[in-house]
Coordinates of C-alpha atoms in Angstrom, one line a residue:
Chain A
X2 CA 82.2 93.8 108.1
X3 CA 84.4 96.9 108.0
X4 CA 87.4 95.6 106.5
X5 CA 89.5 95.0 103.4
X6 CA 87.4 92.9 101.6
X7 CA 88.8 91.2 98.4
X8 CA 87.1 89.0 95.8
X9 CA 86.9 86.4 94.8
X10 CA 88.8 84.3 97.0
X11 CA 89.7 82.1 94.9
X12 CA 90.9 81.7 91.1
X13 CA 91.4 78.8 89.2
X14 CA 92.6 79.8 85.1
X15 CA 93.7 78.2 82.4
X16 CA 97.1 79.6 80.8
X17 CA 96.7 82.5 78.6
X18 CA 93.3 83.7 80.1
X19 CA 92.5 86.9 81.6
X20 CA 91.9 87.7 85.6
X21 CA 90.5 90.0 87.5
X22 CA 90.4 90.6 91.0
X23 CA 88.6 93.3 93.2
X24 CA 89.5 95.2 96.2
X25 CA 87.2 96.7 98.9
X26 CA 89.4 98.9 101.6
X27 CA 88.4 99.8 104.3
X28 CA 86.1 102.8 103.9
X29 CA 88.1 105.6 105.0
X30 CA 91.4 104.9 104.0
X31 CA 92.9 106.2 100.7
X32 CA 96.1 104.6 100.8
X33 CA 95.4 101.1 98.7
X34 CA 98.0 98.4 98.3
X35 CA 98.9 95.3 96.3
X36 CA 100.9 92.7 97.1
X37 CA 101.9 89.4 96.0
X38 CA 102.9 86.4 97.9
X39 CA 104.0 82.8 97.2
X40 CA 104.6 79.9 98.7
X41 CA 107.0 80.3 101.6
X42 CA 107.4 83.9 100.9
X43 CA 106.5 86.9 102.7
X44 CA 104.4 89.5 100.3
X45 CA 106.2 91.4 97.9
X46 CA 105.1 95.0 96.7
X47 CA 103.0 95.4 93.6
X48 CA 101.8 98.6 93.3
X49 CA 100.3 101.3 95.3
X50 CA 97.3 104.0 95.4
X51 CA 96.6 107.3 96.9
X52 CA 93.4 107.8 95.9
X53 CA 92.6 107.2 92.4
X54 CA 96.2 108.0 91.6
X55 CA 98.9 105.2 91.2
X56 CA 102.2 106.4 93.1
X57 CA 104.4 103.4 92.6
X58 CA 104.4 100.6 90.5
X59 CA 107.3 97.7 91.6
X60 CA 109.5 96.0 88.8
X61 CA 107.8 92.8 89.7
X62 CA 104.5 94.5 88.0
X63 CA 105.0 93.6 84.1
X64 CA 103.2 95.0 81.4
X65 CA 100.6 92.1 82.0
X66 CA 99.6 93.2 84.9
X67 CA 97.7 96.3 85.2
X68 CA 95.9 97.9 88.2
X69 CA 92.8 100.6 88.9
X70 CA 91.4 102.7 91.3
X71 CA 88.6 104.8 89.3
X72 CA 87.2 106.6 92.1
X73 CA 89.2 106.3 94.9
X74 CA 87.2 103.6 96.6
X75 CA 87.7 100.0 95.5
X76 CA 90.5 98.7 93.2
X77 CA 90.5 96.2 90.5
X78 CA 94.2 94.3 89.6
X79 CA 94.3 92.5 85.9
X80 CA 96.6 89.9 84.7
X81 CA 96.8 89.1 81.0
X82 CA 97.5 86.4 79.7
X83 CA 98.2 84.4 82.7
X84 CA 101.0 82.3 83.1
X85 CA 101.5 79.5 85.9
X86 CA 104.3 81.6 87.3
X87 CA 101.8 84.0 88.3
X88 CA 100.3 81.6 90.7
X89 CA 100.0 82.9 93.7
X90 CA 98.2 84.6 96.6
X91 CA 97.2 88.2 95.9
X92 CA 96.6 90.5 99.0
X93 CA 94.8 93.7 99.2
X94 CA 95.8 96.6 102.5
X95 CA 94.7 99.7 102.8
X96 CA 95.6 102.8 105.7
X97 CA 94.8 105.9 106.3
X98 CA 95.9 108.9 105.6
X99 CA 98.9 110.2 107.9
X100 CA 102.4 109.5 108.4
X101 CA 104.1 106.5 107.9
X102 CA 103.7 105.2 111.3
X103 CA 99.8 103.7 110.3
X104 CA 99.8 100.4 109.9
X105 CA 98.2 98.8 106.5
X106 CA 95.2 96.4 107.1
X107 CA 95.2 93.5 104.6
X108 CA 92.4 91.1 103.6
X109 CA 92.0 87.9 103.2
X110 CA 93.8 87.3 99.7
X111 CA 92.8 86.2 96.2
X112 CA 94.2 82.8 95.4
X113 CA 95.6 82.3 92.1
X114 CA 96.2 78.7 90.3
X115 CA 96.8 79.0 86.7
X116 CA 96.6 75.8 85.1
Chain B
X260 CA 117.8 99.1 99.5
X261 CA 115.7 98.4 102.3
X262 CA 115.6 95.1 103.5
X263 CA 114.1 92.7 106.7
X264 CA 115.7 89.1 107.7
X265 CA 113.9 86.8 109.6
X266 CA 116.9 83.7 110.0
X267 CA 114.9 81.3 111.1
X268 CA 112.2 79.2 108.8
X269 CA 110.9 77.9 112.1
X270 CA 110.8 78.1 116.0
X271 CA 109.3 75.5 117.9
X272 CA 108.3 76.1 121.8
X273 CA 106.2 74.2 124.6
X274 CA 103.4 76.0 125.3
X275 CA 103.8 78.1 128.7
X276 CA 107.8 78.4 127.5
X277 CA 108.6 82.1 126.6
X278 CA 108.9 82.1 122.8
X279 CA 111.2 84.9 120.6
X280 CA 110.9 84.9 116.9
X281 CA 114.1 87.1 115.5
X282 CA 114.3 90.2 112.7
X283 CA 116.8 91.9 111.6
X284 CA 116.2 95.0 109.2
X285 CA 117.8 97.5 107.4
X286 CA 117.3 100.5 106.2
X287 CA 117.5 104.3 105.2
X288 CA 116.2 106.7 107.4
X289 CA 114.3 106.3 110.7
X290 CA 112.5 102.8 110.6
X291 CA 109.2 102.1 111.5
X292 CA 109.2 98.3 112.1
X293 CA 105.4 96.1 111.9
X294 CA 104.7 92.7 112.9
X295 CA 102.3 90.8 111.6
X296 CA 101.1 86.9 111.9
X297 CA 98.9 85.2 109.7
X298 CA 97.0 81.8 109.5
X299 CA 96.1 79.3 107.3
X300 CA 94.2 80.6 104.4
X301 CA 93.7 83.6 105.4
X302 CA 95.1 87.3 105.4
X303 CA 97.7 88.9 107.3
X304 CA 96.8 90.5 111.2
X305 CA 98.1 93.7 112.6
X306 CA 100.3 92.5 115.6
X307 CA 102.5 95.3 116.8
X308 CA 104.4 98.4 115.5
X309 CA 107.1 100.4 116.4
X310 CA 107.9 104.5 115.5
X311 CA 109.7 106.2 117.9
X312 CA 109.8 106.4 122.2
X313 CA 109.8 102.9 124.3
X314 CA 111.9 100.3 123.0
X315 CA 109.9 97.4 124.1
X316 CA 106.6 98.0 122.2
X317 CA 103.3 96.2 123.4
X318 CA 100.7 94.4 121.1
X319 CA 97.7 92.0 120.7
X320 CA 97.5 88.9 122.0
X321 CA 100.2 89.2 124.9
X322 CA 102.3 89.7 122.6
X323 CA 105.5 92.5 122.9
X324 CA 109.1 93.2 120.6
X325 CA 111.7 94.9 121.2
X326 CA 113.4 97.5 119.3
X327 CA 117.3 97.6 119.4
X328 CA 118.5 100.2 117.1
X329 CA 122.8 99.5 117.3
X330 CA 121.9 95.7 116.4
X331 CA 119.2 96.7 113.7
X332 CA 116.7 94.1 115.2
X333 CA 112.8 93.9 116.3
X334 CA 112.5 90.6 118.1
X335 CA 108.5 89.7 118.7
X336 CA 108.5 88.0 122.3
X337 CA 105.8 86.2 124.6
X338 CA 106.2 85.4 128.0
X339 CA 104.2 82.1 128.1
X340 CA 103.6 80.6 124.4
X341 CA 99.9 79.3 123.6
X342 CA 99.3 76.0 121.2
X343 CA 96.8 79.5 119.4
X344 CA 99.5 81.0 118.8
X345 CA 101.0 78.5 116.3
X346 CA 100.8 80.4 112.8
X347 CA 103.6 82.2 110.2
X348 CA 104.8 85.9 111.5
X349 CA 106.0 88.2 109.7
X350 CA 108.3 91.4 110.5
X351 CA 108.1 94.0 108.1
X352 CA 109.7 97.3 107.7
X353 CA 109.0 101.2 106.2
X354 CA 111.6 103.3 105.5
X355 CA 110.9 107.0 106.9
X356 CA 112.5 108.4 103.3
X357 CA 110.0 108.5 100.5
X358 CA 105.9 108.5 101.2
X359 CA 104.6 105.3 99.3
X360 CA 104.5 103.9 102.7
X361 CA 105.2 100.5 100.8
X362 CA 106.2 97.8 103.6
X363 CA 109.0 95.1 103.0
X364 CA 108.7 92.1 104.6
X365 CA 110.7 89.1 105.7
X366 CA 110.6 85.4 104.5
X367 CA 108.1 84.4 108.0
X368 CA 109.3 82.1 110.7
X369 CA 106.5 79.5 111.5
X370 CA 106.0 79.4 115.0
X371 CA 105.1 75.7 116.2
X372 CA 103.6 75.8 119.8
X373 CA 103.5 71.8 121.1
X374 CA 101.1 71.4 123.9

Protein backbone atom coordinates (compact mmCIF):
# COMPACT_ATOMS: atom_id res chain seq x y z
CA UNK A 1 0.00 0.00 0.00
CA UNK A 2 1.44 3.37 -1.27
CA UNK A 3 -0.45 5.66 0.75
CA UNK A 4 -0.72 7.91 3.83
CA UNK A 5 -0.66 5.51 6.30
CA UNK A 6 -1.39 6.67 9.98
CA UNK A 7 -1.26 4.68 13.23
CA UNK A 8 -2.76 3.62 15.22
CA UNK A 9 -6.16 3.92 14.28
CA UNK A 10 -7.58 4.18 17.17
CA UNK A 11 -6.90 5.87 20.73
CA UNK A 12 -8.72 5.38 23.77
CA UNK A 13 -6.86 7.74 26.97
CA UNK A 14 -7.54 8.50 30.13
CA UNK A 15 -7.45 12.44 31.00
CA UNK A 16 -4.17 13.72 31.70
CA UNK A 17 -2.18 11.03 29.70
CA UNK A 18 0.09 11.37 26.93
CA UNK A 19 -0.60 10.43 23.03
CA UNK A 20 1.18 9.82 20.32
CA UNK A 21 0.30 9.28 16.87
CA UNK A 22 2.41 8.44 13.73
CA UNK A 23 2.29 9.48 10.17
CA UNK A 24 3.55 7.52 7.03
CA UNK A 25 3.15 9.87 3.66
CA UNK A 26 3.26 8.84 0.85
CA UNK A 27 6.90 8.19 -0.13
CA UNK A 28 7.62 11.00 -2.33
CA UNK A 29 5.95 13.78 -1.14
CA UNK A 30 7.50 16.29 1.27
CA UNK A 31 4.67 18.38 1.96
CA UNK A 32 3.10 16.73 5.44
CA UNK A 33 -0.05 17.88 7.00
CA UNK A 34 -2.16 17.68 10.19
CA UNK A 35 -5.52 18.20 10.66
CA UNK A 36 -8.06 17.81 13.06
CA UNK A 37 -11.68 16.97 12.71
CA UNK A 38 -14.80 16.59 15.00
CA UNK A 39 -17.97 15.54 14.88
CA UNK A 40 -19.95 17.19 12.13
CA UNK A 41 -16.98 19.31 11.14
CA UNK A 42 -14.94 19.42 8.19
CA UNK A 43 -10.94 19.15 9.22
CA UNK A 44 -9.43 22.10 10.52
CA UNK A 45 -5.50 22.93 10.04
CA UNK A 46 -3.00 21.87 12.60
CA UNK A 47 0.17 22.31 11.41
CA UNK A 48 2.29 21.76 8.38
CA UNK A 49 5.77 20.31 7.11
CA UNK A 50 8.06 20.84 4.33
CA UNK A 51 10.42 18.39 4.90
CA UNK A 52 11.70 18.17 8.34
CA UNK A 53 10.95 21.81 8.70
CA UNK A 54 7.59 23.06 10.39
CA UNK A 55 6.19 26.08 8.16
CA UNK A 56 2.94 26.82 9.94
CA UNK A 57 1.62 25.98 13.12
CA UNK A 58 -2.43 27.07 13.37
CA UNK A 59 -3.81 28.85 16.68
CA UNK A 60 -5.81 25.81 17.34
CA UNK A 61 -2.27 23.97 18.04
CA UNK A 62 -1.66 24.73 21.90
CA UNK A 63 1.43 24.35 23.72
CA UNK A 64 0.18 20.75 24.43
CA UNK A 65 0.32 19.69 21.31
CA UNK A 66 3.58 19.33 19.67
CA UNK A 67 4.53 17.86 16.19
CA UNK A 68 7.81 16.21 14.41
CA UNK A 69 9.20 15.33 11.29
CA UNK A 70 13.02 14.23 12.05
CA UNK A 71 13.95 13.25 8.76
CA UNK A 72 11.68 14.33 6.43
CA UNK A 73 9.82 11.02 6.05
CA UNK A 74 7.21 10.13 8.60
CA UNK A 75 5.79 12.43 11.35
CA UNK A 76 4.81 11.89 14.82
CA UNK A 77 1.94 14.47 16.54
CA UNK A 78 1.99 14.56 20.66
CA UNK A 79 -0.75 15.70 22.95
CA UNK A 80 0.05 16.29 26.60
CA UNK A 81 -1.95 15.97 28.92
CA UNK A 82 -5.06 15.10 27.15
CA UNK A 83 -8.14 16.55 27.72
CA UNK A 84 -11.74 15.23 26.52
CA UNK A 85 -11.95 18.32 24.30
CA UNK A 86 -9.30 16.91 22.37
CA UNK A 87 -11.38 14.09 21.24
CA UNK A 88 -11.42 13.80 17.94
CA UNK A 89 -10.33 12.41 14.55
CA UNK A 90 -6.80 13.24 13.59
CA UNK A 91 -5.86 13.07 9.81
CA UNK A 92 -2.56 12.82 8.20
CA UNK A 93 -2.10 14.36 3.96
CA UNK A 94 0.75 14.68 2.32
CA UNK A 95 1.58 16.19 -1.60
CA UNK A 96 4.17 16.75 -3.55
CA UNK A 97 6.29 19.15 -4.22
CA UNK A 98 4.95 21.90 -6.85
CA UNK A 99 2.51 24.51 -6.96
CA UNK A 100 -0.48 24.81 -5.15
CA UNK A 101 -2.58 23.18 -7.65
CA UNK A 102 -1.53 19.35 -6.12
CA UNK A 103 -3.92 17.99 -4.27
CA UNK A 104 -3.15 16.56 -0.57
CA UNK A 105 -3.80 12.77 -0.10
CA UNK A 106 -5.04 12.00 3.46
CA UNK A 107 -5.19 8.76 5.40
CA UNK A 108 -7.34 7.03 7.13
CA UNK A 109 -7.30 9.07 10.56
CA UNK A 110 -6.36 8.36 14.19
CA UNK A 111 -9.35 8.34 16.37
CA UNK A 112 -9.08 9.98 19.65
CA UNK A 113 -11.51 9.29 22.89
CA UNK A 114 -10.16 10.72 25.98
CA UNK A 115 -11.92 9.48 28.81
CA UNK B 1 -9.49 35.29 5.83
CA UNK B 2 -10.15 32.55 3.61
CA UNK B 3 -13.20 30.83 3.99
CA UNK B 4 -15.63 27.85 2.16
CA UNK B 5 -19.57 27.47 2.91
CA UNK B 6 -21.29 24.43 2.18
CA UNK B 7 -25.29 25.64 3.24
CA UNK B 8 -26.64 22.72 3.33
CA UNK B 9 -26.09 19.89 6.26
CA UNK B 10 -27.76 17.44 3.81
CA UNK B 11 -29.16 16.65 0.26
CA UNK B 12 -31.18 13.80 -0.32
CA UNK B 13 -31.78 12.49 -4.06
CA UNK B 14 -33.35 9.23 -5.83
CA UNK B 15 -30.88 7.41 -7.26
CA UNK B 16 -30.75 7.99 -11.21
CA UNK B 17 -31.97 11.88 -10.24
CA UNK B 18 -29.12 14.30 -11.06
CA UNK B 19 -27.75 15.44 -7.70
CA UNK B 20 -25.83 19.11 -6.82
CA UNK B 21 -24.22 19.57 -3.56
CA UNK B 22 -23.47 23.65 -3.20
CA UNK B 23 -19.99 25.69 -2.05
CA UNK B 24 -19.45 28.88 -1.82
CA UNK B 25 -15.78 30.21 -1.02
CA UNK B 26 -13.84 33.01 -0.52
CA UNK B 27 -10.79 34.11 -0.78
CA UNK B 28 -7.55 36.17 -1.53
CA UNK B 29 -5.92 35.56 -4.58
CA UNK B 30 -6.60 33.12 -7.40
CA UNK B 31 -8.42 30.08 -5.78
CA UNK B 32 -7.76 26.62 -6.37
CA UNK B 33 -11.01 24.85 -5.22
CA UNK B 34 -10.78 20.64 -4.09
CA UNK B 35 -13.50 18.29 -3.50
CA UNK B 36 -13.31 15.63 -1.53
CA UNK B 37 -15.95 12.87 -0.13
CA UNK B 38 -15.38 10.65 2.63
CA UNK B 39 -17.05 7.46 4.30
CA UNK B 40 -17.71 6.10 7.33
CA UNK B 41 -14.60 5.56 9.29
CA UNK B 42 -12.47 6.20 7.09
CA UNK B 43 -10.18 9.12 5.51
CA UNK B 44 -10.94 11.65 3.14
CA UNK B 45 -10.75 10.80 -1.12
CA UNK B 46 -9.47 13.07 -3.75
CA UNK B 47 -12.62 13.79 -5.91
CA UNK B 48 -11.97 16.74 -8.15
CA UNK B 49 -9.97 20.00 -8.34
CA UNK B 50 -10.04 23.10 -10.02
CA UNK B 51 -6.79 25.75 -11.00
CA UNK B 52 -7.36 27.58 -13.92
CA UNK B 53 -8.89 26.85 -17.79
CA UNK B 54 -12.47 24.91 -18.13
CA UNK B 55 -15.02 25.93 -15.86
CA UNK B 56 -16.76 22.63 -15.58
CA UNK B 57 -13.92 20.42 -14.21
CA UNK B 58 -14.27 16.54 -14.44
CA UNK B 59 -13.47 13.92 -11.64
CA UNK B 60 -13.79 10.34 -10.33
CA UNK B 61 -16.62 8.53 -10.14
CA UNK B 62 -18.82 10.41 -12.76
CA UNK B 63 -18.55 12.99 -10.89
CA UNK B 64 -17.99 16.95 -12.37
CA UNK B 65 -18.24 20.85 -10.56
CA UNK B 66 -18.47 23.77 -11.82
CA UNK B 67 -16.43 26.75 -11.26
CA UNK B 68 -18.27 30.17 -11.30
CA UNK B 69 -15.93 32.80 -10.39
CA UNK B 70 -18.59 36.25 -10.23
CA UNK B 71 -20.79 34.01 -7.78
CA UNK B 72 -17.63 32.65 -5.81
CA UNK B 73 -19.06 28.97 -6.08
CA UNK B 74 -17.79 25.25 -6.98
CA UNK B 75 -20.93 23.17 -7.16
CA UNK B 76 -20.01 19.16 -7.30
CA UNK B 77 -22.76 17.69 -9.84
CA UNK B 78 -23.73 14.11 -11.07
CA UNK B 79 -25.89 13.42 -13.82
CA UNK B 80 -27.62 10.18 -12.44
CA UNK B 81 -27.07 9.75 -8.50
CA UNK B 82 -25.99 6.10 -7.26
CA UNK B 83 -27.27 4.62 -3.63
CA UNK B 84 -22.68 4.36 -3.55
CA UNK B 85 -22.53 7.47 -3.64
CA UNK B 86 -24.18 8.20 -0.31
CA UNK B 87 -21.30 9.59 1.94
CA UNK B 88 -20.15 13.36 3.52
CA UNK B 89 -18.40 15.73 0.77
CA UNK B 90 -16.41 18.17 1.33
CA UNK B 91 -15.32 21.42 -0.72
CA UNK B 92 -12.25 22.86 0.32
CA UNK B 93 -10.30 25.75 -0.82
CA UNK B 94 -6.29 27.13 -1.14
CA UNK B 95 -5.65 30.49 -1.45
CA UNK B 96 -2.92 31.20 -4.42
CA UNK B 97 -1.19 33.97 -1.70
CA UNK B 98 1.17 32.37 0.75
CA UNK B 99 2.87 28.61 0.02
CA UNK B 100 1.69 26.48 3.09
CA UNK B 101 -0.62 25.04 0.72
CA UNK B 102 -2.89 24.60 3.93
CA UNK B 103 -6.60 23.76 2.63
CA UNK B 104 -9.79 25.14 4.31
CA UNK B 105 -12.65 23.20 4.31
CA UNK B 106 -16.40 23.45 4.61
CA UNK B 107 -18.80 22.04 7.39
CA UNK B 108 -19.68 18.66 4.63
CA UNK B 109 -23.16 18.14 3.20
CA UNK B 110 -24.18 14.42 3.61
CA UNK B 111 -25.43 13.28 0.55
CA UNK B 112 -28.34 10.61 1.09
CA UNK B 113 -28.98 8.62 -2.20
CA UNK B 114 -32.51 6.50 -1.60
CA UNK B 115 -32.87 3.62 -4.03
Amino acid sequence: DTGVSQDPRHKITKRGQNVTFRCDPISEHNRLYWYRQTLGQGPEFLTYFQNEAQLEKSRLLSDRFSAERPKGSFSTLEIQRTEQGDSAMYLCASSSQGHLNTEAFFGQGTRLTVV
Amino acid sequence: AQSVAQPEDQVNVAEGNPLTVKCTYSVSGNPYLFWYVQYPNRGLQFLLKYITGDNLVKGSYGFEAEFNKSQTSFHLKKPSALVSDSALYFCAVRGSSGNTGKLIFGQGTTLQVKP
